[in-house]
Phi, psi and omega in degrees: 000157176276114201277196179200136166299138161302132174203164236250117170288163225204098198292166165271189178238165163184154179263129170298096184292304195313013183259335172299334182276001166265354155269119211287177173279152151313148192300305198213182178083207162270123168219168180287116185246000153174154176241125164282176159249151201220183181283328175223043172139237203208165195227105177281137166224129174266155168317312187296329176129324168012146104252177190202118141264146189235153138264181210243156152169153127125230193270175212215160171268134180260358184179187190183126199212130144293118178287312203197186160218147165229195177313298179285350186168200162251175185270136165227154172234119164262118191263134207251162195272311165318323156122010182252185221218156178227108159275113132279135179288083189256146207251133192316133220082013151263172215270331197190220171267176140217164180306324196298292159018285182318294185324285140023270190298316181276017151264303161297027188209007168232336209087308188323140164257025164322132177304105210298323170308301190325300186290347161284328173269026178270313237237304181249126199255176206291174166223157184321326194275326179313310196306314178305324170299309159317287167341284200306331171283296170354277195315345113019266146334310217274153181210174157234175213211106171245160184239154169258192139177146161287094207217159154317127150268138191239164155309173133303326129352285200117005183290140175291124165254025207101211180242156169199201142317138173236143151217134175273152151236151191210219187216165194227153141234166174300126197242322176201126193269124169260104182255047179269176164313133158085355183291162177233158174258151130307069269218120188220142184203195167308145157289320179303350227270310208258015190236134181224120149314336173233028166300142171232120187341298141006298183252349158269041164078028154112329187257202161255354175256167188303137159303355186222184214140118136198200206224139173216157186279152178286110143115340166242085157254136184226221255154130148299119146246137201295131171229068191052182191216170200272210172286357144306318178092053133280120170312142148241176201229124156291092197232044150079189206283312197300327185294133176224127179324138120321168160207136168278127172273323200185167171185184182211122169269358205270315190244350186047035175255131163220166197262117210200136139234201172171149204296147169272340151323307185291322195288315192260015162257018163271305177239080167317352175260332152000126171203178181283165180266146175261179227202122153266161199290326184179170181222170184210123184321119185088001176291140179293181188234122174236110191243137183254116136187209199233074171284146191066021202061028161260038186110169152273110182217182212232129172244157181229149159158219205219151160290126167253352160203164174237023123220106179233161204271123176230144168248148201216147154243147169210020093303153131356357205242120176298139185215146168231150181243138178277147194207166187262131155257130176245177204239341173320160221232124163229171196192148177327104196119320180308330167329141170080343198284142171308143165247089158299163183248182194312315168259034173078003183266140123014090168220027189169190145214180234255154150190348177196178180192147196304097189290339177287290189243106189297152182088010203227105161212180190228174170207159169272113143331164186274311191262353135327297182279329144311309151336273176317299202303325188291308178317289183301295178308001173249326188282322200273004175228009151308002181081338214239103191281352179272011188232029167286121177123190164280095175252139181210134175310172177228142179275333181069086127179199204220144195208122170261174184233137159193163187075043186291159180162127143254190194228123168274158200233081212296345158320314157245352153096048157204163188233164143217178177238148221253169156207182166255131243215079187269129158281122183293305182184149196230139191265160177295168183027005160316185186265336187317301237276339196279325193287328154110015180297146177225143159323116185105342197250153213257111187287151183221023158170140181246118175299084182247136196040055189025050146269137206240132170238155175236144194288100155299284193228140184333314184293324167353274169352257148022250171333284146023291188298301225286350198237345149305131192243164160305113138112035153282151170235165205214145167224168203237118178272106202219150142252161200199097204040052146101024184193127189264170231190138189229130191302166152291142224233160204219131180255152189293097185272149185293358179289336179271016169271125178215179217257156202247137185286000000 
């Protein structure tokens, strides 16, 4: 397994909400009487009985302090996460500020014809009890996970002691609950997790992935214990009441994603509150990092910290074979076991999952992005329930054709108070009788959006492209949006026959 150095966490910032609703309402009308912190921003409550829910981004109030008094009132300064500042005057006889106050005073005093919702989610962001609450759901979700295989045994030494049991342990989430009669949950974690390079096939159920798999929910947690062995003279393992059986589905080693189910009946009479992970909309550099897993086998628990890039090129083995993967780098704290474990942003969604770490460097660890892993999983779970065994795994079309990147930059987007980066996306070259080539794609020409069933996703950057593939089925039909001499231009659209799929390592 890929182990990961222990390295020194690195707390995230967040603005204290709870410190605004200590401060009184305003003199008269509908005004604001205290902001909750929620799972996914805050629950505004008015004077009236009202509420308003918001979500939370971008920069945030870190305090709100009485500075002074004058003739008219007292002074409060409010301090921004940014490091700039507000005085407001609230005028004497009243118990404090309120957010309208805020609000109030930074509309006369800027112009902006910002929206009193707008500037709270603009301004004010989750607070430590929201996030924590966010945590508590997650786990939820969460699962640890041991594998068994058949492999060698050594000395501390290096000496051979035969063959025996190996069993690894790593981490999971729930990935999609199907709770019908007869439904199965979906269960997704590293492919290394459930790949041992050195099993040896023969005596490991025919592969290199485990012959045993199972699983446990946060809070039924157990332990293997050794129960003799079968006729082989091979250990065998206990795993308490709380363990529910796996079934391997699928996997990609290439993307280091697999695929795990188990009956949901078995999932939810361990735990009825059991659920699926929800999925954010997108993530961002300085967004938090929350990763769930079980390091060092001690269980399932939680590290904190930040996306520190959301794509960089890493090389990893997991055959013996160097391969490189694009990955999300955090700053999160991981350790041997965390493989596979969900990585969440502040409000508890989904934006990746755990898989490796910097042996070098501290503060350096990775996770597979969120539309990988959505991608593969999704893929693999439509191909293993097509009727067809021979399209079990990742399969995906090839567009035929070769693509560079230029004009990388990024654009920060003070609406939401993060940027990305855009690139220009040139086609190199088109294989003959491709699909580029049928849709009418040319050299040279710089894609800016692909169509599928005349739905449009658009090419930032070159990897789009990628993804994309993961999410096609037979008998999508799909077109190309390019400019082509100063003028853009929308291809003839081509439809996906099942021949033009083939299956991905």
């Amino acid at each position: 397994m890929n182990r990961a150095t222990k390295i020194i966490a690195v707390a995230a910032c967040a603005a204290v909400v709870a410190a605004v609703p200590a401060f009184a309402a305003c003199s008269s009308g509908t005004y604001v009487t205290s902001i909750e912190a929620t799972d996914g921003g805050f629950l505004i409550n008015y004077s009236d009985g009202t509420t308003k829910e918001l979500s939370s981004s971008g920069n945030c109030v870190s305090s709100v302090e009485k500075t002074g008094e004058t003739a008219e009132g007292e002074i409060y300064t409010v301090f921004y996460s940014d490091g700039t500042s507000l005085d407001i005057t609230v005028p004497s006889g009243e118990n404090g500020v309120s957010v309208n106050d805020i609000y109030n005073e930074y509309v006369n005093q800027t112009g902006d014809d910002i929206t009193f919702a707008d500037f709270v989610a603009k301004y004010l962001t989750l607070g430590e009890d929201g996030v924590a609450a966010s945590i508590n759901y997650c786990l939820q979700s969460s699962m640890k996970l041991y594998c068994e295989f058949i492999t060698p045994q050594y000395s501390a030494m290096g000496w051979p002691l035969g063959v025996n049991t190996s069993v690894y342990t790593g981490a999971a989430i729930i990935y999609d609950m199907d709770k019908s009669q007869d439904g199965y949950t979906y269960i997704v974690t590293n492919y290394h997790v459930v790949y041992n390079t050195n099993a040896i096939e023969s005596e490991n159920g025919g592969s290199k992935i485990a012959n045993k798999i199972v699983g446990y929910l946060y809070g039924s947690e157990d332990t293997p214990q050794s129960a003799g062995t079968d006729n082989k003279g091979y250990t065998q393992y206990s795993y308490g009441d709380y363990a529910i059986p796996l079934e391997y589905v699928g996997g990609s080693i290439n993307y280091d994603v697999a695929v795990l189910r188990a009956s949901t009946e078995d999932i939810l009479a361990v735990n009825e509150y059991a659920c699926e992970v929800e999925l954010a909309d997108e993530y961002y550099v300085g967004e938090t990092a929350i990763a769930i897993g079980n390091p060092e086998d001690a269980g399932l628990s939680v590290t904190r910290g930040v996306i520190s890039t959301v794509n960089e090129q890493i090389s990893l083995k997991i055959d013996n074979v160097a391969r490189i993967y694009r990955s999300m780098r955090i700053d999160t704290p991981l350790y041997s076991g965390n493989s596979g474990g969900g990585l969440f942003n502040a409000e508890g969604k989904l934006i990746g999952i755990t898989n490796s770490g910097n042996s070098e460097d501290q503060n350096i660890n990775y996770a597979v992005p969120l539309e990988i892993v959505t991608g593969v999983a999704n893929n693999i779970i439509y191909f293993y329930n097509d009727g067809n065994s021979d399209t079990s795994g990742l399969n995906t079309p090839k567009f035929g054709l070769s693509v560079s990147s230029s004009n990388s930059k990024y654009i920060y987007d003070e609406t939401v108070g993060y940027g990305e980066i855009y690139e220009s996306v040139t086609v190199n070259s088109v294989v003959s009788e491709s699909i580029a080539e049928k849709c009418g794609v040319e050299t040279g020409d710089v894609i800016l959006a692909i169509s599928v069933n005349g739905v449009e996703k658009t090419i930032e950057r070159a990897y789009d492209i990628e993804d994309l593939l993961f999410t096609l089925r037979p008998g999508d039909t799909v077109a190309f949006t390019v400019e082509r001499g100063g003028e853009n231009v929308t291809t003839e659209s081509a439809t996906l026959e099942a021949g033009n799929f083939e299956l991905v390592g």
